[in-house]
PDB file of C-alpha atoms in Angstrom:
ATOM      1  CA  MET A   1       0.000   0.000   0.000  1.00 58.00           C
ATOM      2  CA  ALA A   2       2.828   2.396   0.877  1.00 56.00           C
ATOM      3  CA  GLY A   3       4.498   1.716  -2.461  1.00 57.00           C
ATOM      4  CA  ARG A   4       1.280   2.480  -4.326  1.00 58.00           C
ATOM      5  CA  ALA A   5       0.859   5.731  -2.412  1.00 53.00           C
ATOM      6  CA  VAL A   6       4.399   6.807  -3.266  1.00 50.00           C
ATOM      7  CA  HIS A   7       3.828   5.908  -6.918  1.00 49.00           C
ATOM      8  CA  ALA A   8       0.565   7.869  -7.020  1.00 51.00           C
ATOM      9  CA  LEU A   9       2.270  10.901  -5.480  1.00 51.00           C
ATOM     10  CA  THR A  10       5.105  10.679  -8.003  1.00 67.00           C
ATOM     11  CA  VAL A  11       2.648  10.511 -10.890  1.00 60.00           C
ATOM     12  CA  GLN A  12       0.716  13.474  -9.498  1.00 67.00           C
ATOM     13  CA  LYS A  13       3.875  15.590  -9.240  1.00 70.00           C
ATOM     14  CA  ALA A  14       4.922  14.630 -12.766  1.00 76.00           C
ATOM     15  CA  TRP A  15       1.489  15.522 -14.130  1.00 72.00           C
ATOM     16  CA  ARG A  16       1.542  18.891 -12.350  1.00 76.00           C
ATOM     17  CA  TYR A  17       4.971  19.654 -13.806  1.00 80.00           C
ATOM     18  CA  LEU A  18       3.886  18.719 -17.324  1.00 88.00           C
ATOM     19  CA  ARG A  19       0.772  20.889 -17.096  1.00 89.00           C
ATOM     20  CA  ALA A  20       2.832  23.834 -15.853  1.00 87.00           C
ATOM     21  CA  TYR A  21       5.381  23.262 -18.617  1.00 89.00           C
ATOM     22  CA  TRP A  22       2.749  23.290 -21.354  1.00 92.00           C
ATOM     23  CA  PHE A  23       0.969  26.336 -19.917  1.00 95.00           C
ATOM     24  CA  ASP A  24       4.263  28.231 -19.921  1.00 95.00           C
ATOM     25  CA  LYS A  25       5.205  27.010 -23.376  1.00 96.00           C
ATOM     26  CA  LYS A  26       1.815  27.863 -24.873  1.00 96.00           C
ATOM     27  CA  ASN A  27       1.952  31.371 -23.439  1.00 96.00           C
ATOM     28  CA  HIS A  28       5.687  32.009 -24.071  1.00 97.00           C
ATOM     29  CA  ILE A  29       6.512  32.493 -20.391  1.00 97.00           C
ATOM     30  CA  ASN A  30       8.590  30.763 -17.713  1.00 96.00           C
ATOM     31  CA  THR A  31       7.079  30.616 -14.231  1.00 95.00           C
ATOM     32  CA  ARG A  32       8.391  27.233 -13.129  1.00 86.00           C
ATOM     33  CA  SER A  33      10.974  26.329 -10.455  1.00 82.00           C
ATOM     34  CA  ASN A  34      10.948  27.318  -6.800  1.00 78.00           C
ATOM     35  CA  VAL A  35      12.970  30.192  -5.337  1.00 80.00           C
ATOM     36  CA  THR A  36      14.070  29.871  -1.712  1.00 72.00           C
ATOM     37  CA  ARG A  37      13.811  32.793   0.698  1.00 64.00           C
ATOM     38  CA  SER A  38      17.607  33.078   0.829  1.00 62.00           C
ATOM     39  CA  LEU A  39      17.654  33.943  -2.881  1.00 61.00           C
ATOM     40  CA  LEU A  40      15.021  36.661  -2.657  1.00 71.00           C
ATOM     41  CA  ASP A  41      16.112  40.312  -2.585  1.00 69.00           C
ATOM     42  CA  PRO A  42      13.356  42.045  -0.641  1.00 61.00           C
ATOM     43  CA  ILE A  43      12.798  45.788  -0.373  1.00 61.00           C
ATOM     44  CA  ASN A  44      12.033  45.239   3.325  1.00 61.00           C
ATOM     45  CA  ILE A  45      13.961  42.761   5.480  1.00 63.00           C
ATOM     46  CA  HIS A  46      11.170  42.669   8.083  1.00 62.00           C
ATOM     47  CA  SER A  47       8.760  41.366   5.477  1.00 62.00           C
ATOM     48  CA  LEU A  48      11.265  38.686   4.441  1.00 59.00           C
ATOM     49  CA  LEU A  49      11.240  37.267   7.957  1.00 60.00           C
ATOM     50  CA  HIS A  50       7.504  36.670   7.678  1.00 60.00           C
ATOM     51  CA  SER A  51       7.353  35.530   4.056  1.00 70.00           C
ATOM     52  CA  THR A  52       7.341  32.117   2.379  1.00 76.00           C
ATOM     53  CA  TYR A  53       9.504  30.937  -0.507  1.00 65.00           C
ATOM     54  CA  TYR A  54       8.317  31.223  -4.104  1.00 79.00           C
ATOM     55  CA  GLN A  55       6.664  28.223  -5.680  1.00 87.00           C
ATOM     56  CA  PRO A  56       4.325  28.244  -8.681  1.00 89.00           C
ATOM     57  CA  VAL A  57       0.725  27.404  -7.822  1.00 95.00           C
ATOM     58  CA  PRO A  58      -0.588  24.147  -9.328  1.00 94.00           C
ATOM     59  CA  LEU A  59      -2.914  24.880 -12.238  1.00 96.00           C
ATOM     60  CA  SER A  60      -5.533  22.517 -10.811  1.00 95.00           C
ATOM     61  CA  TYR A  61      -5.801  24.791  -7.756  1.00 97.00           C
ATOM     62  CA  LEU A  62      -6.378  27.826  -9.970  1.00 97.00           C
ATOM     63  CA  GLU A  63      -9.027  25.909 -11.919  1.00 97.00           C
ATOM     64  CA  THR A  64     -10.848  25.026  -8.703  1.00 97.00           C
ATOM     65  CA  LEU A  65     -10.642  28.600  -7.473  1.00 98.00           C
ATOM     66  CA  PHE A  66     -11.760  30.251 -10.700  1.00 98.00           C
ATOM     67  CA  SER A  67     -14.667  27.848 -11.167  1.00 97.00           C
ATOM     68  CA  ASN A  68     -16.081  29.280  -7.933  1.00 98.00           C
ATOM     69  CA  LEU A  69     -15.624  32.965  -8.797  1.00 98.00           C
ATOM     70  CA  ASP A  70     -18.545  34.844 -10.336  1.00 96.00           C
ATOM     71  CA  GLU A  71     -17.026  38.323 -10.636  1.00 97.00           C
ATOM     72  CA  PRO A  72     -17.471  40.092 -14.018  1.00 97.00           C
ATOM     73  CA  PRO A  73     -14.512  40.561 -16.405  1.00 97.00           C
ATOM     74  CA  ASP A  74     -14.081  44.244 -15.459  1.00 97.00           C
ATOM     75  CA  THR A  75     -13.158  43.240 -11.891  1.00 98.00           C
ATOM     76  CA  CYS A  76      -9.504  43.934 -11.082  1.00 98.00           C
ATOM     77  CA  PHE A  77      -7.474  40.831 -10.226  1.00 98.00           C
ATOM     78  CA  VAL A  78      -4.719  41.665  -7.722  1.00 98.00           C
ATOM     79  CA  ASP A  79      -2.081  39.064  -6.887  1.00 98.00           C
ATOM     80  CA  ILE A  80      -0.371  39.809  -3.565  1.00 98.00           C
ATOM     81  CA  GLY A  81       3.005  38.076  -3.713  1.00 96.00           C
ATOM     82  CA  CYS A  82       2.833  37.402  -7.439  1.00 97.00           C
ATOM     83  CA  GLY A  83       6.301  35.881  -7.878  1.00 95.00           C
ATOM     84  CA  LYS A  84       6.965  35.231 -11.564  1.00 96.00           C
ATOM     85  CA  GLY A  85       3.352  35.987 -12.467  1.00 97.00           C
ATOM     86  CA  LEU A  86       1.727  32.602 -13.085  1.00 97.00           C
ATOM     87  CA  ALA A  87      -1.612  33.375 -11.423  1.00 98.00           C
ATOM     88  CA  CYS A  88      -1.704  36.786 -13.119  1.00 98.00           C
ATOM     89  CA  PHE A  89      -1.271  35.285 -16.578  1.00 98.00           C
ATOM     90  CA  TYR A  90      -3.920  32.690 -15.803  1.00 98.00           C
ATOM     91  CA  ALA A  91      -6.289  35.417 -14.578  1.00 98.00           C
ATOM     92  CA  ALA A  92      -5.665  37.531 -17.697  1.00 98.00           C
ATOM     93  CA  GLN A  93      -7.610  34.948 -19.667  1.00 97.00           C
ATOM     94  CA  ARG A  94     -10.714  36.107 -17.794  1.00 97.00           C
ATOM     95  CA  PHE A  95     -10.185  39.549 -16.230  1.00 98.00           C
ATOM     96  CA  LYS A  96      -9.404  42.733 -18.148  1.00 97.00           C
ATOM     97  CA  ARG A  97      -7.194  44.336 -15.503  1.00 98.00           C
ATOM     98  CA  VAL A  98      -4.538  42.342 -13.673  1.00 98.00           C
ATOM     99  CA  VAL A  99      -2.017  43.642 -11.126  1.00 98.00           C
ATOM    100  CA  GLY A 100       0.747  41.648  -9.466  1.00 98.00           C
ATOM    101  CA  ILE A 101       2.866  42.936  -6.580  1.00 98.00           C
ATOM    102  CA  ASP A 102       5.889  41.418  -4.891  1.00 96.00           C
ATOM    103  CA  PHE A 103       8.602  42.609  -2.526  1.00 93.00           C
ATOM    104  CA  SER A 104      11.371  40.824  -4.438  1.00 93.00           C
ATOM    105  CA  GLU A 105      13.079  42.816  -7.203  1.00 93.00           C
ATOM    106  CA  LYS A 106      14.314  39.586  -8.751  1.00 93.00           C
ATOM    107  CA  LEU A 107      10.846  38.057  -8.998  1.00 95.00           C
ATOM    108  CA  ILE A 108       9.227  41.258 -10.269  1.00 97.00           C
ATOM    109  CA  GLU A 109      11.867  41.520 -12.991  1.00 96.00           C
ATOM    110  CA  GLN A 110      11.151  37.938 -14.067  1.00 96.00           C
ATOM    111  CA  ALA A 111       7.400  38.651 -14.060  1.00 97.00           C
ATOM    112  CA  ARG A 112       7.936  41.732 -16.224  1.00 98.00           C
ATOM    113  CA  GLN A 113      10.085  39.773 -18.654  1.00 98.00           C
ATOM    114  CA  ASN A 114       7.343  37.157 -18.864  1.00 98.00           C
ATOM    115  CA  ASN A 115       4.801  39.898 -19.516  1.00 98.00           C
ATOM    116  CA  LYS A 116       6.759  41.079 -22.556  1.00 98.00           C
ATOM    117  CA  SER A 117       6.444  37.684 -24.238  1.00 98.00           C
ATOM    118  CA  PHE A 118       3.053  36.591 -22.848  1.00 97.00           C
ATOM    119  CA  VAL A 119       0.423  35.681 -25.441  1.00 95.00           C
ATOM    120  CA  ASN A 120      -2.243  38.110 -24.226  1.00 96.00           C
ATOM    121  CA  SER A 121      -5.166  36.849 -26.315  1.00 94.00           C
ATOM    122  CA  ASN A 122      -7.721  38.618 -24.096  1.00 95.00           C
ATOM    123  CA  GLY A 123      -6.056  42.011 -24.497  1.00 97.00           C
ATOM    124  CA  SER A 124      -5.912  42.466 -20.723  1.00 98.00           C
ATOM    125  CA  SER A 125      -3.993  45.212 -18.963  1.00 98.00           C
ATOM    126  CA  ILE A 126      -1.276  43.439 -16.942  1.00 98.00           C
ATOM    127  CA  SER A 127       1.215  45.203 -14.688  1.00 98.00           C
ATOM    128  CA  PHE A 128       3.759  44.133 -12.087  1.00 98.00           C
ATOM    129  CA  GLU A 129       4.811  46.408  -9.247  1.00 98.00           C
ATOM    130  CA  LEU A 130       7.616  46.223  -6.690  1.00 96.00           C
ATOM    131  CA  ARG A 131       5.666  46.777  -3.472  1.00 96.00           C
ATOM    132  CA  ASP A 132       5.575  45.679   0.154  1.00 94.00           C
ATOM    133  CA  ALA A 133       2.203  44.127   1.002  1.00 95.00           C
ATOM    134  CA  ARG A 134       2.360  45.611   4.515  1.00 94.00           C
ATOM    135  CA  ILE A 135       1.757  49.122   3.175  1.00 94.00           C
ATOM    136  CA  TYR A 136       0.267  48.451  -0.277  1.00 97.00           C
ATOM    137  CA  ARG A 137      -3.085  50.066  -1.037  1.00 98.00           C
ATOM    138  CA  LEU A 138      -5.484  48.237  -3.331  1.00 98.00           C
ATOM    139  CA  PRO A 139      -6.877  49.953  -6.468  1.00 97.00           C
ATOM    140  CA  GLU A 140     -10.031  52.037  -6.004  1.00 97.00           C
ATOM    141  CA  MET A 141     -12.284  49.517  -7.722  1.00 97.00           C
ATOM    142  CA  ALA A 142     -13.931  46.175  -7.075  1.00 97.00           C
ATOM    143  CA  SER A 143     -11.218  43.539  -6.978  1.00 98.00           C
ATOM    144  CA  ILE A 144     -10.383  39.907  -6.492  1.00 98.00           C
ATOM    145  CA  VAL A 145      -7.448  39.853  -4.088  1.00 98.00           C
ATOM    146  CA  TYR A 146      -5.501  36.661  -4.660  1.00 98.00           C
ATOM    147  CA  LEU A 147      -3.147  35.057  -2.121  1.00 98.00           C
ATOM    148  CA  TYR A 148      -1.143  31.871  -2.476  1.00 96.00           C
ATOM    149  CA  ASN A 149      -0.022  31.863   1.154  1.00 92.00           C
ATOM    150  CA  PRO A 150       2.731  34.445   0.489  1.00 91.00           C
ATOM    151  CA  PHE A 151       3.286  35.389   4.147  1.00 91.00           C
ATOM    152  CA  ASP A 152       2.281  34.689   7.725  1.00 87.00           C
ATOM    153  CA  HIS A 153      -0.390  36.237   9.937  1.00 94.00           C
ATOM    154  CA  HIS A 154       1.782  39.254  10.870  1.00 93.00           C
ATOM    155  CA  ILE A 155       1.967  40.571   7.302  1.00 94.00           C
ATOM    156  CA  LEU A 156      -1.624  39.562   6.550  1.00 96.00           C
ATOM    157  CA  ARG A 157      -2.864  41.648   9.484  1.00 97.00           C
ATOM    158  CA  ASP A 158      -0.844  44.678   8.321  1.00 96.00           C
ATOM    159  CA  PHE A 159      -2.207  44.284   4.779  1.00 97.00           C
ATOM    160  CA  LEU A 160      -5.796  44.038   5.981  1.00 98.00           C
ATOM    161  CA  ARG A 161      -5.437  47.061   8.269  1.00 97.00           C
ATOM    162  CA  ALA A 162      -4.097  49.111   5.349  1.00 97.00           C
ATOM    163  CA  ASN A 163      -6.998  48.062   3.111  1.00 98.00           C
ATOM    164  CA  ILE A 164      -9.948  47.439   5.393  1.00 96.00           C
ATOM    165  CA  ASN A 165     -11.807  50.529   4.106  1.00 96.00           C
ATOM    166  CA  HIS A 166     -11.342  49.264   0.549  1.00 97.00           C
ATOM    167  CA  PHE A 167     -13.003  45.941   1.351  1.00 97.00           C
ATOM    168  CA  VAL A 168     -15.936  47.671   3.018  1.00 95.00           C
ATOM    169  CA  LYS A 169     -16.364  50.226   0.222  1.00 95.00           C
ATOM    170  CA  HIS A 170     -15.859  48.021  -2.843  1.00 96.00           C
ATOM    171  CA  GLN A 171     -16.950  44.642  -1.435  1.00 95.00           C
ATOM    172  CA  SER A 172     -13.844  43.061  -2.936  1.00 98.00           C
ATOM    173  CA  ARG A 173     -13.256  39.417  -2.149  1.00 98.00           C
ATOM    174  CA  ILE A 174     -10.152  37.498  -1.120  1.00 98.00           C
ATOM    175  CA  ALA A 175      -9.309  34.356  -3.089  1.00 98.00           C
ATOM    176  CA  TYR A 176      -6.906  32.407  -0.880  1.00 98.00           C
ATOM    177  CA  ILE A 177      -5.061  29.205  -1.800  1.00 97.00           C
ATOM    178  CA  ASN A 178      -3.401  27.274   1.035  1.00 96.00           C
ATOM    179  CA  ASP A 179      -5.377  29.476   3.416  1.00 96.00           C
ATOM    180  CA  VAL A 180      -3.472  28.637   6.585  1.00 95.00           C
ATOM    181  CA  CYS A 181      -4.129  32.109   8.025  1.00 96.00           C
ATOM    182  CA  ARG A 182      -7.860  32.121   7.295  1.00 96.00           C
ATOM    183  CA  ASP A 183      -8.596  32.714  10.984  1.00 97.00           C
ATOM    184  CA  VAL A 184      -7.112  36.197  10.556  1.00 97.00           C
ATOM    185  CA  LEU A 185      -9.723  36.950   7.892  1.00 97.00           C
ATOM    186  CA  LEU A 186     -12.504  35.882  10.242  1.00 95.00           C
ATOM    187  CA  GLU A 187     -10.921  38.013  12.943  1.00 95.00           C
ATOM    188  CA  PHE A 188     -11.223  41.047  10.634  1.00 96.00           C
ATOM    189  CA  GLY A 189     -14.894  40.392   9.920  1.00 95.00           C
ATOM    190  CA  PHE A 190     -14.687  38.415   6.684  1.00 97.00           C
ATOM    191  CA  GLN A 191     -17.066  35.566   5.989  1.00 96.00           C
ATOM    192  CA  GLN A 192     -16.346  32.345   4.143  1.00 96.00           C
ATOM    193  CA  ASP A 193     -18.206  32.169   0.811  1.00 97.00           C
ATOM    194  CA  TYR A 194     -16.579  28.948  -0.377  1.00 97.00           C
ATOM    195  CA  ARG A 195     -13.943  26.553   0.874  1.00 97.00           C
ATOM    196  CA  ASN A 196     -12.372  23.341  -0.375  1.00 96.00           C
ATOM    197  CA  PRO A 197     -10.833  21.907   2.812  1.00 95.00           C
ATOM    198  CA  LEU A 198      -8.878  19.231   0.962  1.00 93.00           C
ATOM    199  CA  ASP A 199      -6.702  21.747  -0.889  1.00 93.00           C
ATOM    200  CA  GLY A 200      -7.177  24.703   1.449  1.00 96.00           C
ATOM    201  CA  ILE A 201      -8.815  26.886  -1.206  1.00 98.00           C
ATOM    202  CA  GLY A 202     -11.156  29.567   0.101  1.00 98.00           C
ATOM    203  CA  ILE A 203     -13.049  32.659  -1.036  1.00 98.00           C
ATOM    204  CA  TYR A 204     -13.824  35.300   1.573  1.00 98.00           C
ATOM    205  CA  SER A 205     -15.893  38.477   1.567  1.00 97.00           C
ATOM    206  CA  MET A 206     -16.787  41.215   4.016  1.00 90.00           C
ATOM    207  CA  SER A 207     -20.456  41.865   4.572  1.00 72.00           C
ATOM    208  CA  GLN A 208     -21.289  45.530   5.110  1.00 57.00           C
ATOM    209  CA  ARG A 209     -23.862  44.400   7.629  1.00 43.00           C
ATOM    210  CA  LYS A 210     -21.208  42.652   9.723  1.00 48.00           C
ATOM    211  CA  GLY A 211     -18.717  45.495   9.635  1.00 45.00           C
ATOM    212  CA  VAL A 212     -15.224  45.332  11.069  1.00 48.00           C
ATOM    213  CA  ARG A 213     -14.444  43.781  14.410  1.00 49.00           C
ATOM    214  CA  ASN A 214     -12.395  46.225  16.498  1.00 48.00           C
ATOM    215  CA  VAL A 215      -9.904  46.955  13.725  1.00 52.00           C
ATOM    216  CA  ALA A 216      -8.564  50.456  13.151  1.00 46.00           C
ATOM    217  CA  PRO A 217      -7.515  51.109   9.554  1.00 50.00           C
ATOM    218  CA  VAL A 218      -4.082  52.559   8.854  1.00 48.00           C
ATOM    219  CA  ALA A 219      -4.306  56.328   8.423  1.00 43.00           C
TER     220      ALA A 219
END
């Protein structure tokens, strides 16, 4: 039984790699391969201490997530901790405005290089910005805020404090893969609209009726 489990896991990893390879090849980009924290060059060392390493999200996770989103195409897709841009390029097939931010100059440069060669068949506006999520302010429009577990609860709390008025005003939702810090969202008054517990994929929104629980926004 153990041998079969190992074999199944090996096949799954191989299939994920092949799918990522063909997605990159079809779109003339390169988002594969992990980048450890020691190789990142952050604009803020404090944020590095609370970050995770870069790894491309499995396409099957994005498919699950996007099949449960009902936002219109003019919604802004914002990837917090975008890395090399995989989720942004996937989202550009559906949303007309896509923004990716990351605190690593190296990763943002790779994302921008990918953007130059990306086959943008939807004609979407795609931009990548070197920003620290702790102080980043979301665009003044309804958005899908995407997270692939880029940092721990410390940074997530700072990000939510900086943008809590945005979520109340625009009713933007958070699309969170590997949502290990989902309790922080509940702490800030978000509600769970959808969750796949097997893969840790969740979609969260803030109801204007519920308001914010004892959280002061950043001035």
